[in-house]
Short mmCIF file of C-alpha atoms and ligand atoms in Angstrom, two decimals:
data_model
loop_
_atom_site.label_atom_id
_atom_site.label_comp_id
_atom_site.label_asym_id
_atom_site.label_seq_id
_atom_site.Cartn_x
_atom_site.Cartn_y
_atom_site.Cartn_z
CA MET A 2 12.74 9.06 16.94
CA ASN A 3 12.30 11.97 19.51
CA GLY A 4 10.01 9.56 21.76
CA THR A 5 6.77 8.82 19.16
CA ARG A 6 5.62 5.35 19.15
CA PRO A 7 4.68 3.59 15.87
CA ILE A 8 1.60 4.72 14.28
CA ILE A 9 0.98 0.94 13.70
CA GLU A 10 2.26 -1.38 16.17
CA ILE A 11 1.79 -5.90 15.22
CA LYS A 12 2.37 -8.16 18.11
CA ASN A 13 2.39 -11.69 18.03
CA VAL A 14 -0.48 -11.96 15.50
CA TYR A 15 -1.92 -15.36 14.10
CA LYS A 16 -4.54 -15.68 11.82
CA PHE A 17 -6.34 -19.28 10.79
CA PHE A 18 -8.77 -19.96 7.99
CA GLY A 19 -10.51 -23.68 9.55
CA GLN A 20 -7.03 -25.52 9.65
CA LEU A 21 -4.50 -23.41 7.18
CA GLN A 22 -2.65 -20.91 9.30
CA ALA A 23 -2.69 -17.50 7.21
CA LEU A 24 -0.66 -15.09 9.90
CA ASN A 25 2.03 -16.99 11.72
CA ASP A 26 3.30 -14.89 14.39
CA VAL A 27 3.81 -11.96 13.02
CA SER A 28 4.96 -8.58 14.53
CA LEU A 29 5.84 -5.46 13.23
CA SER A 30 6.21 -2.06 14.00
CA ILE A 31 5.69 0.92 11.48
CA ASN A 32 6.18 4.50 12.14
CA SER A 33 4.22 7.43 11.09
CA GLY A 34 6.01 8.58 7.83
CA GLU A 35 7.35 5.58 7.10
CA LYS A 36 7.05 3.38 3.76
CA VAL A 37 6.96 -0.75 4.20
CA VAL A 38 6.94 -2.18 1.04
CA ILE A 39 5.81 -6.07 2.01
CA ILE A 40 6.70 -8.69 -0.85
CA GLY A 41 6.03 -12.44 -0.67
CA PRO A 42 4.64 -15.30 -2.77
CA SER A 43 1.08 -16.03 -3.74
CA GLY A 44 -0.66 -17.49 -0.55
CA SER A 45 1.93 -16.09 2.06
CA GLY A 46 -0.47 -14.22 4.01
CA LYS A 47 0.43 -10.47 2.80
CA SER A 48 -3.21 -9.46 1.89
CA THR A 49 -3.96 -11.16 5.07
CA LEU A 50 -2.05 -8.79 7.36
CA LEU A 51 -2.80 -6.05 5.29
CA ARG A 52 -6.65 -6.81 5.86
CA SER A 53 -6.13 -7.51 9.47
CA ILE A 54 -4.96 -3.86 9.93
CA ASN A 55 -8.39 -2.37 9.51
CA ARG A 56 -10.44 -5.26 10.67
CA LEU A 57 -11.12 -6.65 7.43
CA GLU A 58 -10.25 -9.62 8.73
CA THR A 59 -10.37 -10.67 12.42
CA ILE A 60 -7.07 -12.49 14.02
CA ASP A 61 -7.34 -14.99 16.34
CA SER A 62 -4.57 -14.01 18.50
CA GLY A 63 -2.20 -11.29 19.08
CA SER A 64 -2.72 -7.44 18.80
CA ILE A 65 -3.00 -5.06 16.44
CA VAL A 66 -2.66 -1.52 17.40
CA VAL A 67 -3.10 1.82 14.86
CA ASP A 68 -2.71 5.17 16.37
CA GLY A 69 -2.64 4.48 19.94
CA GLN A 70 -5.92 1.97 19.80
CA ASP A 71 -5.98 -1.01 20.27
CA ILE A 72 -8.23 -2.37 17.15
CA ASN A 73 -9.74 -5.46 18.07
CA ALA A 74 -10.42 -3.74 22.03
CA LYS A 75 -14.44 -3.88 22.17
CA ASP A 76 -14.43 -0.19 23.55
CA ASN A 77 -12.62 1.25 20.41
CA ASP A 78 -15.13 2.30 17.62
CA ILE A 79 -13.50 0.52 14.54
CA ASN A 80 -15.26 2.36 12.50
CA LEU A 81 -13.56 5.97 13.50
CA ILE A 82 -10.09 3.90 13.50
CA ARG A 83 -10.97 3.19 9.60
CA GLN A 84 -11.33 6.41 9.12
CA GLU A 85 -7.25 7.11 9.53
CA LEU A 86 -7.00 3.89 7.03
CA GLY A 87 -7.40 4.40 3.61
CA MET A 88 -7.25 1.15 1.63
CA VAL A 89 -6.96 0.51 -2.35
CA PHE A 90 -7.32 -2.89 -3.55
CA GLN A 91 -6.22 -4.75 -6.44
CA SER A 92 -9.83 -4.32 -8.35
CA PHE A 93 -10.72 -0.28 -7.92
CA ASN A 94 -13.72 -1.38 -5.96
CA LEU A 95 -15.68 1.84 -7.16
CA PHE A 96 -19.15 2.46 -7.01
CA PRO A 97 -20.35 2.18 -10.25
CA HIS A 98 -23.47 4.04 -10.19
CA LYS A 99 -21.60 7.10 -8.78
CA THR A 100 -20.00 9.43 -11.20
CA VAL A 101 -15.98 10.03 -10.01
CA LEU A 102 -16.87 13.10 -8.40
CA GLY A 103 -19.78 10.95 -6.19
CA ASN A 104 -17.04 8.39 -5.49
CA LEU A 105 -14.90 10.84 -3.90
CA THR A 106 -17.50 13.04 -1.96
CA MET A 107 -20.02 10.67 -0.42
CA ALA A 108 -18.03 8.94 2.58
CA PRO A 109 -16.80 12.31 3.70
CA MET A 110 -20.29 13.43 3.64
CA LYS A 111 -21.89 10.17 4.73
CA LEU A 112 -19.52 9.81 7.62
CA LYS A 113 -17.45 13.34 8.42
CA LYS A 114 -20.68 15.21 7.86
CA VAL A 115 -18.34 17.71 5.49
CA PRO A 116 -20.94 20.18 3.40
CA GLU A 117 -21.54 19.38 -0.11
CA LEU A 118 -19.79 21.90 -1.43
CA GLU A 119 -16.66 21.61 0.82
CA ALA A 120 -16.57 17.74 -0.09
CA LYS A 121 -16.71 18.63 -3.92
CA LYS A 122 -13.95 21.47 -3.79
CA ARG A 123 -11.84 18.54 -1.79
CA ALA A 124 -12.88 16.06 -4.64
CA LEU A 125 -11.71 18.17 -7.17
CA ALA A 126 -8.72 19.30 -5.92
CA LEU A 127 -8.02 15.25 -5.15
CA LEU A 128 -8.85 14.33 -8.54
CA ASP A 129 -6.01 17.15 -9.95
CA LYS A 130 -3.55 15.90 -7.89
CA VAL A 131 -4.06 12.41 -9.33
CA GLY A 132 -4.66 13.96 -13.13
CA ILE A 133 -8.04 13.41 -13.84
CA ARG A 134 -10.04 16.57 -12.49
CA GLU A 135 -11.39 16.58 -16.13
CA LYS A 136 -13.03 13.20 -15.22
CA ALA A 137 -14.94 14.23 -12.64
CA GLU A 138 -18.40 14.01 -14.31
CA VAL A 139 -18.30 10.59 -15.51
CA TYR A 140 -19.04 7.06 -14.48
CA PRO A 141 -16.13 4.66 -13.55
CA ALA A 142 -17.31 2.14 -16.36
CA MET A 143 -16.04 4.79 -19.12
CA LEU A 144 -12.36 5.10 -17.60
CA SER A 145 -9.33 3.28 -18.22
CA GLY A 146 -8.07 0.65 -14.78
CA GLY A 147 -5.94 3.14 -14.30
CA GLN A 148 -7.56 5.83 -14.32
CA GLN A 149 -10.07 4.28 -12.06
CA GLN A 150 -7.43 3.16 -9.64
CA ARG A 151 -6.30 6.84 -9.04
CA VAL A 152 -9.53 7.20 -8.79
CA ALA A 153 -9.66 4.99 -6.26
CA ILE A 154 -6.44 6.65 -4.53
CA ALA A 155 -7.95 9.58 -4.66
CA ARG A 156 -11.10 8.53 -2.92
CA ALA A 157 -9.11 6.88 0.39
CA LEU A 158 -7.54 10.21 0.41
CA ALA A 159 -10.69 11.90 0.18
CA MET A 160 -11.13 10.79 4.04
CA ASN A 161 -7.63 12.37 5.25
CA PRO A 162 -6.31 9.01 6.20
CA LYS A 163 -3.33 9.05 8.73
CA ILE A 164 -2.14 5.71 6.82
CA MET A 165 -2.49 4.30 3.08
CA LEU A 166 -2.45 0.51 2.94
CA PHE A 167 -2.35 -1.04 -1.10
CA ASP A 168 -2.95 -4.39 -1.85
CA GLU A 169 -0.90 -5.11 -5.61
CA PRO A 170 -2.99 -1.97 -6.66
CA THR A 171 -0.94 -2.13 -10.31
CA SER A 172 -1.61 -6.43 -10.62
CA ALA A 173 -4.75 -5.74 -12.37
CA LEU A 174 -3.69 -3.08 -14.42
CA ASP A 175 -2.44 -3.43 -18.21
CA PRO A 176 1.24 -2.66 -18.24
CA GLU A 177 1.31 0.60 -20.11
CA MET A 178 -1.33 2.27 -16.96
CA ILE A 179 1.01 0.74 -14.65
CA GLY A 180 3.21 3.96 -14.08
CA GLU A 181 0.22 6.34 -14.22
CA VAL A 182 -0.41 4.64 -10.40
CA LEU A 183 2.91 4.01 -9.28
CA ASP A 184 3.50 8.07 -10.02
CA VAL A 185 0.68 9.04 -7.94
CA MET A 186 1.92 6.84 -4.94
CA VAL A 187 5.43 8.19 -5.42
CA THR A 188 4.00 11.98 -5.22
CA LEU A 189 2.10 10.20 -1.80
CA ALA A 190 5.17 8.75 -0.22
CA ARG A 191 7.09 12.41 -0.81
CA GLU A 192 4.48 14.38 0.78
CA GLY A 193 5.54 12.08 3.84
CA MET A 194 2.37 9.25 4.10
CA THR A 195 2.50 6.67 6.19
CA MET A 196 2.20 3.59 3.27
CA VAL A 197 1.73 -0.05 3.71
CA VAL A 198 2.34 -1.39 -0.09
CA VAL A 199 1.65 -4.76 -1.21
CA THR A 200 3.69 -5.16 -4.63
CA HIS A 201 5.36 -6.96 -6.90
CA GLU A 202 6.99 -3.84 -8.49
CA MET A 203 10.48 -3.66 -7.45
CA GLY A 204 11.65 -0.49 -9.05
CA PHE A 205 8.88 1.17 -6.78
CA ALA A 206 10.06 -0.81 -4.10
CA ARG A 207 13.84 0.49 -4.48
CA GLU A 208 12.60 4.15 -4.85
CA VAL A 209 10.16 4.46 -2.22
CA ALA A 210 10.59 1.99 0.60
CA ASP A 211 12.56 2.34 4.02
CA ARG A 212 11.87 -1.21 4.97
CA VAL A 213 10.75 -4.00 2.90
CA ILE A 214 9.60 -6.89 4.04
CA PHE A 215 9.46 -10.55 2.75
CA MET A 216 6.50 -13.33 3.75
CA ASP A 217 6.21 -16.64 3.25
CA HIS A 218 4.00 -19.33 4.88
CA GLY A 219 2.25 -16.59 6.70
CA GLN A 220 5.26 -15.13 8.37
CA ILE A 221 8.17 -12.56 8.00
CA VAL A 222 11.01 -14.42 6.88
CA GLU A 223 13.62 -11.24 6.16
CA THR A 224 12.79 -7.39 6.47
CA GLY A 225 15.77 -4.86 5.72
CA THR A 226 16.45 -1.88 3.13
CA PRO A 227 15.60 -2.40 -0.42
CA GLU A 228 19.15 -2.49 -1.22
CA HIS A 229 19.92 -5.27 1.84
CA PHE A 230 16.53 -7.37 -0.39
CA PHE A 231 18.30 -6.46 -4.03
CA THR A 232 21.66 -6.90 -3.07
CA SER A 233 22.42 -9.35 -0.32
CA PRO A 234 19.49 -10.75 0.79
CA GLU A 235 19.78 -13.94 3.51
CA HIS A 236 17.06 -16.22 3.42
CA PRO A 237 17.38 -18.88 0.85
CA ARG A 238 13.65 -18.55 0.24
CA THR A 239 13.91 -14.40 0.08
CA LYS A 240 16.56 -15.39 -2.91
CA LYS A 241 14.64 -17.79 -4.57
CA PHE A 242 11.66 -15.38 -4.70
CA LEU A 243 13.73 -12.45 -5.94
CA SER A 244 15.65 -14.70 -8.35
CA GLN A 245 12.12 -15.39 -10.05
CA ILE A 246 10.27 -12.25 -10.15
CA LEU A 247 14.01 -9.87 -11.32
P1 ADP B 16 -1.31 -13.47 -0.24
O1 ADP B 16 -2.15 -12.67 -0.03
O2 ADP B 16 -0.04 -12.99 0.23
O3 ADP B 16 -1.55 -13.91 -1.79
P2 ADP B 16 -3.46 -14.08 1.37
O4 ADP B 16 -3.17 -13.67 2.82
O5 ADP B 16 -4.31 -13.76 0.53
O6 ADP B 16 -2.07 -14.34 0.51
O7 ADP B 16 -3.34 -15.79 1.80
C1 ADP B 16 -2.94 -15.93 2.81
C2 ADP B 16 -3.65 -17.54 2.92
O8 ADP B 16 -5.14 -17.92 4.07
C3 ADP B 16 -3.84 -18.29 1.46
O9 ADP B 16 -3.43 -19.59 1.59
C4 ADP B 16 -5.11 -18.10 1.23
O10 ADP B 16 -5.70 -19.10 0.53
C5 ADP B 16 -5.85 -18.12 2.59
N1 ADP B 16 -6.91 -17.61 2.32
C6 ADP B 16 -6.76 -16.25 2.10
N2 ADP B 16 -8.21 -15.54 2.70
C7 ADP B 16 -9.11 -16.73 2.88
C8 ADP B 16 -10.55 -16.93 3.67
N3 ADP B 16 -11.49 -15.37 3.38
N4 ADP B 16 -10.67 -18.52 3.80
C9 ADP B 16 -9.90 -19.27 3.42
N5 ADP B 16 -8.72 -18.96 3.32
C10 ADP B 16 -8.52 -17.78 2.84
MG1 MG B 17 -3.04 -10.89 -1.23
#
């Protein structure tokens, strides 16, 4: 694609927790603007892989290059690289003692020295985007899970990341709130954001993913388009997993 290099390049990555091998020779290249959905059973290494991309976990061997920078290289500033990576977790992880607006303005003001007025203006625009501008002045505890997760997405976007990582963003939500969060993610995808999403929401995968990746026992077992996955998965473990969740 016009000579562009992948925005994330994961090569031969191994990660152990003591004796337990969480990642076993994982390689994966993701292009700018691509949407990759990662599926797989519990304990297969999905979170470890995602967390390794912004060095919330340190890998034991292999390499991870984000936007041209080796995230484990000693001379690279991981905090600068992390500014390119927004992350959204299953548990929303908002700052409970800050208002919604405070949650959104804190990192841009502190880390990027964005002036307060500008940070607030941008925060309100983002709250508009996720559909909860009217909640700007309330504290997270006053919000539903779906609203908190939308704030968490807006907060990640406030840093203007190039890539968004989502780790089961709807798994902790009551069913009626899943849609409002997925809608925000679909919008983000349509705008061209590079997204890596761990999820069990197969409707989302079908609609949004350029590529679906199935992991098991720390390995990428199968990769393909959503059509491939939902009509003709090849690996027995993929078939078994899909038959259990669909
Ligand atoms: P998934 O997200 O696919 O459910 P994880 O990446 O969380 O899987 O975990 C992969 C494996 O690594 C699991 O066996 C899990 O128990 C183990 N693991 C994950 N984090 C840690 C940790 N901090 N310490 C020890 N083991 C861990
Ligand atoms: Mg996980």
